Amino acid sequence: MRKLILPIALVSASFSFALDVELHGDVNFDYGSYFDSDFSPTNAANQDIDLSAKAKLDENVSVTVKANTHTSYVDSSDGLVKASETRRHYFAHSTAMGNGGKYTDFNFDGVELRWDVAHSISLVFGDLTYSAGAFNYYYWRDPARYAVIVREQNMRGAGVEVGNEKYGSGKVYIGASENNEHSMVLFGTYSYPVLNHVDEHLVLTPSVDWLFGKDIGRSHTYVFGLEVDYTKSLEKMNYGVYAVWGIHPYKGKGVHSFLVEPSFNYDFFNFSANFFYAIVDEEYDAEVQILTEDQMMFAVEPSFNLHKKFALGVGYEYHDHDTNKDDDSYHFLGLNAYLYPTLKTELVFWCGYNFSDKIETDFAMGVSAKASF
């Protein structure tokens, strides 16, 4: 990895002398310890780092090159190497300390050419990424893994992006899906501001995703959904509701997914909740029909801003993988300490206890960090 970072830095430095180059990054890394009934820990450490260099060829045309590194683990169920993650509930999908999966190389993650044809119209070509119906719930916040409408998809193709403050924004992409070599993809979305006042906003965002070909690499050909985002701001009080509905077919029947995430803030007190439920075909397991780990999930967290850079919260969660099965649900109670050292930077010290006889982990603790630039 170190051998690759140095050439990237040198190339970026060389470009910067000749062009207007911007370097952007999203850095996520964490650590967790998971204790069994004998209070013996299993330790894991993961990271997910995205870097991009954007070169402006002139005031309207730019080229962006992306790179990514992500820890990995070997899935015991199928023997495949997969991207890892630290979860607060129990040790799963994680890279154990001392495992070589912690040290992975930076890999090419796409290139994009953008031409701003007019003030509100852009043409794009290259490796495009899209998703719809993302969660605010902390563990499902990664759209590459979890979504109500469509998980993060990658394609190489072309698209049109339009938008302004008055009429909203949207985009249409078409091209070759990265699922396999036989599928094409068409994606469209548009965010329309029904209310667009200084202290009140209501945005409706319909999205559609359609794959076609003899082998599309997933169980459903299309997805359609709607996001509703409402916020209201008063002098000391702010509140809002984010709601999503999505539908996709599974073996000829529709799978409906619903998400409601209310939030509230008054002075130093914050409150957030997340409720997700999917209506599935009971003839089949829920796992193969949904775009999340759980068919039903409920989470709630009151928190207090003790300082402008420190907050403390207590969270309760209920998870049910399949509502037709009696032995796969669990409860989780946790404590979260949030630190905000500066803008676009967050540290979370967390700990929690699982109330389930089916999970080997009783108590878990760790630290999660993220920064953007």
Coordinates of C-alpha atoms in Angstrom, one line a residue:
M1 CA 0.0 0.0 0.0
R2 CA 2.8 2.4 0.9
K3 CA 4.4 1.7 -2.6
L4 CA 1.2 2.9 -4.2
I5 CA 0.5 6.0 -2.1
L6 CA 3.8 7.7 -3.0
P7 CA 3.3 7.5 -6.8
I8 CA -0.3 8.9 -6.3
A9 CA 1.1 11.8 -4.3
L10 CA 3.8 12.5 -6.8
V11 CA 1.4 12.4 -9.8
S12 CA -1.0 14.7 -7.9
A13 CA 1.7 17.1 -7.1
S14 CA 2.9 17.2 -10.8
F15 CA -0.6 17.8 -12.0
S16 CA -1.2 20.6 -9.5
F17 CA 1.6 22.6 -11.1
A18 CA -0.1 22.6 -14.5
L19 CA -3.8 22.4 -13.6
D20 CA -6.2 23.4 -10.9
V21 CA -6.4 20.2 -8.9
E22 CA -8.6 19.5 -5.9
L23 CA -7.9 16.5 -3.6
H24 CA -10.9 15.1 -1.7
G25 CA -11.3 12.2 0.7
D26 CA -13.6 10.3 3.0
V27 CA -11.8 8.5 5.8
N28 CA -13.6 6.0 8.0
F29 CA -11.8 3.8 10.5
D30 CA -12.7 2.1 13.7
Y31 CA -11.9 -0.5 16.4
G32 CA -14.1 -2.8 18.4
S33 CA -13.7 -5.4 21.2
Y34 CA -16.4 -8.1 21.7
F35 CA -16.6 -9.9 25.0
D36 CA -18.1 -13.3 25.5
S37 CA -19.7 -14.7 28.7
D38 CA -16.2 -15.3 30.1
F39 CA -15.3 -11.7 29.4
S40 CA -12.7 -12.8 26.8
P41 CA -12.4 -10.2 24.0
T42 CA -12.2 -10.6 20.3
N43 CA -10.7 -7.5 18.7
A44 CA -11.4 -6.1 15.2
A45 CA -10.1 -3.1 13.3
N46 CA -11.4 -1.8 10.0
Q47 CA -11.1 1.1 7.6
D48 CA -12.7 2.4 4.5
I49 CA -10.8 5.3 2.7
D50 CA -11.9 7.0 -0.5
L51 CA -9.6 9.5 -2.3
S52 CA -10.3 11.5 -5.4
A53 CA -8.3 14.0 -7.4
K54 CA -10.3 16.4 -9.5
A55 CA -8.4 18.3 -12.3
K56 CA -10.2 21.3 -13.8
L57 CA -9.3 21.5 -17.5
D58 CA -11.1 24.8 -17.8
E59 CA -14.0 26.5 -16.0
N60 CA -16.6 24.0 -17.4
V61 CA -14.7 20.7 -17.9
S62 CA -13.1 18.5 -15.2
V63 CA -11.7 15.0 -14.8
T64 CA -11.9 13.1 -11.5
V65 CA -9.8 10.0 -10.7
K66 CA -10.8 7.9 -7.7
A67 CA -9.1 5.4 -5.4
N68 CA -10.2 3.3 -2.5
T69 CA -8.8 1.0 0.2
H70 CA -10.9 -1.2 2.4
T71 CA -10.2 -3.9 5.0
S72 CA -11.4 -7.4 4.2
Y73 CA -12.3 -10.7 5.8
V74 CA -13.0 -14.2 4.6
D75 CA -16.7 -15.1 4.9
S76 CA -16.9 -18.6 6.5
S77 CA -20.2 -19.3 4.8
D78 CA -18.8 -19.2 1.2
G79 CA -15.1 -18.8 1.6
L80 CA -15.1 -15.5 -0.4
V81 CA -13.0 -12.4 0.6
K82 CA -15.4 -9.5 1.3
A83 CA -15.2 -5.9 2.5
S84 CA -15.4 -5.7 6.3
E85 CA -17.1 -3.5 8.8
T86 CA -17.1 -3.0 12.6
R87 CA -20.6 -3.3 14.1
R88 CA -21.5 -2.4 17.6
H89 CA -23.7 -5.4 18.3
Y90 CA -21.5 -8.4 17.8
F91 CA -18.4 -9.6 16.0
A92 CA -19.4 -10.1 12.4
H93 CA -18.1 -9.1 8.9
S94 CA -15.0 -7.7 10.7
T95 CA -11.3 -7.9 10.2
A96 CA -9.7 -9.5 13.3
M97 CA -6.6 -7.8 14.8
G98 CA -3.5 -9.6 13.5
N99 CA -5.3 -10.6 10.3
G100 CA -3.7 -9.6 7.0
G101 CA -7.0 -8.2 5.8
K102 CA -6.3 -5.0 7.7
Y103 CA -3.5 -4.0 5.3
T104 CA -4.9 -3.7 1.8
D105 CA -3.7 -1.7 -1.2
F106 CA -5.3 1.3 -2.7
N107 CA -7.1 0.3 -5.9
F108 CA -8.4 2.2 -8.8
D109 CA -12.1 3.1 -8.1
G110 CA -13.2 4.9 -11.2
V111 CA -12.8 7.9 -13.5
E112 CA -15.3 10.6 -14.5
L113 CA -15.4 13.3 -17.1
R114 CA -17.8 16.2 -16.4
W115 CA -18.8 19.0 -18.7
D116 CA -21.0 21.8 -17.3
V117 CA -22.8 22.7 -20.5
A118 CA -24.9 25.4 -18.8
H119 CA -25.5 26.8 -15.4
S120 CA -27.9 24.0 -14.4
I121 CA -27.0 21.2 -16.9
S122 CA -24.0 18.9 -16.8
L123 CA -23.0 15.9 -19.0
V124 CA -21.0 13.1 -17.3
F125 CA -19.2 10.1 -18.6
G126 CA -17.2 7.4 -16.9
D127 CA -17.6 5.3 -13.8
L128 CA -20.8 6.5 -12.2
T129 CA -22.2 5.6 -8.8
Y130 CA -25.8 5.9 -7.6
S131 CA -28.1 4.8 -4.8
A132 CA -31.5 5.8 -3.4
G133 CA -33.3 5.6 0.0
A134 CA -30.3 5.7 2.3
F135 CA -30.6 5.4 6.1
N136 CA -29.7 7.9 8.8
Y137 CA -29.5 5.0 11.3
Y138 CA -25.7 4.9 12.1
Y139 CA -25.1 1.2 11.3
W140 CA -27.1 1.2 8.0
R141 CA -25.8 4.5 6.9
D142 CA -23.5 3.0 4.2
P143 CA -25.6 2.8 1.0
A144 CA -23.3 0.2 -0.5
R145 CA -24.7 -2.3 2.0
Y146 CA -28.1 -1.0 3.1
A147 CA -30.9 0.9 1.4
V148 CA -34.7 1.1 1.2
I149 CA -34.9 1.7 -2.6
V150 CA -31.6 0.7 -4.2
R151 CA -28.2 -0.1 -2.8
E152 CA -25.2 1.7 -4.2
Q153 CA -24.6 0.5 -7.8
N154 CA -21.6 1.1 -10.1
M155 CA -21.7 1.4 -13.8
R156 CA -19.7 2.8 -16.7
G157 CA -21.8 5.0 -19.0
A158 CA -23.1 8.5 -19.5
G159 CA -25.6 10.7 -17.9
V160 CA -27.3 14.1 -17.6
E161 CA -27.5 16.0 -14.3
V162 CA -29.8 19.0 -14.0
G163 CA -30.9 21.3 -11.2
N164 CA -31.2 24.6 -9.5
E165 CA -32.4 25.9 -6.2
K166 CA -35.9 26.8 -7.3
Y167 CA -36.9 23.7 -9.3
G168 CA -34.8 21.0 -7.6
S169 CA -32.2 18.6 -9.1
G170 CA -32.2 15.3 -10.9
K171 CA -30.1 12.9 -13.0
V172 CA -30.4 10.2 -15.5
Y173 CA -27.7 7.5 -16.0
I174 CA -27.5 4.8 -18.6
G175 CA -24.7 2.3 -19.3
A176 CA -23.1 -1.0 -18.5
S177 CA -23.6 -2.4 -15.0
E178 CA -20.6 -3.7 -13.0
N179 CA -22.7 -6.6 -11.8
N180 CA -21.5 -8.6 -14.8
E181 CA -20.8 -8.4 -18.5
H182 CA -24.3 -9.1 -19.7
S183 CA -26.5 -6.3 -18.0
M184 CA -27.3 -2.7 -18.9
V185 CA -28.7 -0.2 -16.4
L186 CA -31.0 2.8 -16.5
F187 CA -31.3 5.0 -13.4
G188 CA -33.3 8.2 -12.9
T189 CA -34.1 10.4 -9.9
Y190 CA -35.4 13.9 -9.2
S191 CA -35.6 15.9 -6.0
Y192 CA -38.4 18.5 -6.1
P193 CA -38.7 21.1 -3.4
V194 CA -42.4 21.4 -2.6
L195 CA -41.6 23.8 0.3
N196 CA -38.4 25.8 0.1
H197 CA -38.5 28.5 2.8
V198 CA -35.7 29.7 5.1
D199 CA -37.2 27.9 8.1
E200 CA -39.2 25.1 6.4
H201 CA -38.3 22.5 3.7
L202 CA -40.2 19.7 2.1
V203 CA -38.5 17.7 -0.7
L204 CA -40.0 14.8 -2.6
T205 CA -37.6 12.5 -4.4
P206 CA -38.8 9.7 -6.7
S207 CA -36.2 7.2 -8.1
V208 CA -36.3 4.3 -10.5
D209 CA -33.6 1.7 -11.3
W210 CA -33.9 -0.8 -14.1
L211 CA -31.5 -3.5 -15.2
F212 CA -32.0 -5.6 -18.3
G213 CA -30.1 -8.4 -20.0
K214 CA -30.0 -12.2 -19.9
D215 CA -28.1 -12.2 -16.6
I216 CA -28.5 -9.0 -14.5
G217 CA -26.7 -10.3 -11.4
R218 CA -29.5 -9.8 -8.9
S219 CA -32.9 -11.1 -8.1
H220 CA -35.0 -8.1 -9.3
T221 CA -35.1 -6.3 -12.6
Y222 CA -36.5 -3.0 -11.4
V223 CA -36.8 -0.8 -8.2
F224 CA -39.1 2.2 -7.7
G225 CA -39.4 4.3 -4.6
L226 CA -40.1 7.7 -3.1
E227 CA -38.3 9.7 -0.4
V228 CA -40.0 12.4 1.6
D229 CA -37.8 14.8 3.6
Y230 CA -39.5 17.5 5.8
T231 CA -37.7 19.9 8.2
K232 CA -38.9 22.8 10.3
S233 CA -36.7 25.3 12.2
L234 CA -37.8 27.6 15.0
E235 CA -35.7 29.8 17.3
K236 CA -34.6 27.0 19.7
M237 CA -36.4 24.0 18.3
N238 CA -35.9 22.0 15.1
Y239 CA -37.7 18.9 14.0
G240 CA -38.1 16.8 10.9
V241 CA -39.3 13.5 9.4
Y242 CA -37.5 11.5 6.7
A243 CA -39.6 8.7 5.2
V244 CA -39.0 6.3 2.4
W245 CA -41.0 3.7 0.5
G246 CA -39.6 1.3 -2.0
I247 CA -40.8 -1.6 -4.1
H248 CA -39.1 -4.3 -6.1
P249 CA -40.2 -7.7 -7.4
Y250 CA -39.2 -11.1 -6.0
K251 CA -40.3 -14.2 -7.9
G252 CA -43.3 -12.4 -9.3
K253 CA -44.5 -10.7 -6.1
G254 CA -43.8 -7.2 -4.9
V255 CA -41.5 -6.6 -1.8
H256 CA -42.5 -3.3 -0.1
S257 CA -40.0 -1.6 2.2
F258 CA -40.9 1.3 4.6
L259 CA -38.7 3.6 6.6
V260 CA -39.6 6.4 9.0
E261 CA -36.9 8.5 10.8
P262 CA -38.2 11.4 12.9
S263 CA -35.7 13.8 14.6
F264 CA -36.1 16.5 17.2
N265 CA -33.9 19.1 18.8
Y266 CA -34.6 21.7 21.5
D267 CA -31.7 23.7 22.9
F268 CA -29.2 21.0 24.2
F269 CA -31.6 18.0 23.9
N270 CA -31.7 15.8 20.8
F271 CA -34.0 12.9 19.9
S272 CA -33.9 10.5 16.9
A273 CA -35.7 7.3 16.0
N274 CA -35.6 4.8 13.2
F275 CA -38.2 2.3 12.2
F276 CA -37.9 0.0 9.2
Y277 CA -40.2 -2.8 8.0
A278 CA -40.4 -4.9 4.9
I279 CA -43.5 -6.7 3.6
V280 CA -42.2 -9.9 2.0
D281 CA -43.4 -13.1 0.5
E282 CA -43.8 -15.5 3.5
E283 CA -43.1 -18.5 1.3
Y284 CA -39.4 -17.5 1.2
D285 CA -36.8 -16.4 3.7
A286 CA -36.8 -12.6 4.2
E287 CA -33.0 -12.5 3.8
V288 CA -33.0 -13.1 0.1
Q289 CA -35.8 -10.6 -0.6
I290 CA -34.7 -7.4 1.3
L291 CA -31.9 -4.9 1.0
T292 CA -31.0 -4.9 4.7
E293 CA -30.0 -7.4 7.4
D294 CA -33.4 -7.2 9.2
Q295 CA -36.9 -7.4 8.1
M296 CA -37.9 -5.2 11.0
M297 CA -35.7 -2.8 13.0
F298 CA -36.4 -0.1 15.6
A299 CA -33.9 2.2 17.1
V300 CA -34.2 5.2 19.4
E301 CA -31.6 7.5 20.9
P302 CA -32.0 10.6 23.2
S303 CA -28.8 12.6 23.5
F304 CA -27.6 15.7 25.2
N305 CA -25.2 18.4 23.9
L306 CA -23.0 18.9 26.9
H307 CA -20.6 21.1 25.0
K308 CA -20.5 22.4 21.4
K309 CA -17.9 19.7 20.7
F310 CA -19.3 16.9 23.0
A311 CA -22.6 15.0 23.2
L312 CA -23.7 12.0 25.1
G313 CA -26.5 9.6 24.0
V314 CA -28.2 6.4 25.1
G315 CA -29.5 4.1 22.4
Y316 CA -32.0 1.2 22.4
E317 CA -32.4 -1.1 19.4
Y318 CA -34.6 -4.0 18.4
H319 CA -33.6 -6.2 15.4
D320 CA -35.6 -9.0 13.9
H321 CA -34.0 -10.7 10.9
D322 CA -37.2 -12.5 9.8
T323 CA -40.6 -12.0 11.5
N324 CA -41.7 -15.5 10.6
K325 CA -38.9 -17.0 12.7
D326 CA -38.9 -17.0 16.5
D327 CA -35.2 -17.3 17.3
D328 CA -33.4 -14.6 15.3
S329 CA -34.4 -11.3 17.1
Y330 CA -32.3 -9.4 19.7
H331 CA -32.3 -6.3 21.8
F332 CA -29.3 -3.9 22.2
L333 CA -28.7 -1.1 24.8
G334 CA -25.8 1.2 24.3
L335 CA -24.0 4.3 25.4
N336 CA -22.5 6.7 22.8
A337 CA -20.1 9.6 23.4
Y338 CA -19.7 12.0 20.5
L339 CA -16.7 14.2 20.0
Y340 CA -16.4 16.8 17.2
P341 CA -12.8 18.1 17.1
T342 CA -13.4 20.3 14.0
L343 CA -15.6 20.6 10.9
K344 CA -16.3 17.3 9.0
T345 CA -14.7 15.3 11.8
E346 CA -16.3 13.0 14.3
L347 CA -15.2 10.5 17.0
V348 CA -17.7 8.1 18.7
F349 CA -16.8 6.2 21.8
W350 CA -19.4 3.5 22.1
C351 CA -20.3 0.5 24.3
G352 CA -23.3 -1.7 24.6
Y353 CA -24.9 -5.0 25.8
N354 CA -26.8 -7.6 23.8
F355 CA -29.9 -9.2 25.3
S356 CA -30.0 -12.4 23.4
D357 CA -29.0 -16.0 24.1
K358 CA -28.4 -16.6 20.3
I359 CA -25.5 -14.1 20.1
E360 CA -22.0 -15.1 21.4
T361 CA -21.1 -11.5 22.2
D362 CA -22.5 -10.2 25.5
F363 CA -20.7 -6.8 25.8
A364 CA -19.0 -4.7 23.1
M365 CA -17.0 -1.5 23.1
G366 CA -15.0 0.5 20.6
V367 CA -14.2 3.7 18.8
S368 CA -15.3 4.9 15.4
A369 CA -13.8 7.9 13.6
K370 CA -14.5 9.7 10.3
A371 CA -13.2 12.7 8.5
S372 CA -13.9 14.4 5.2
F373 CA -11.8 16.9 3.2

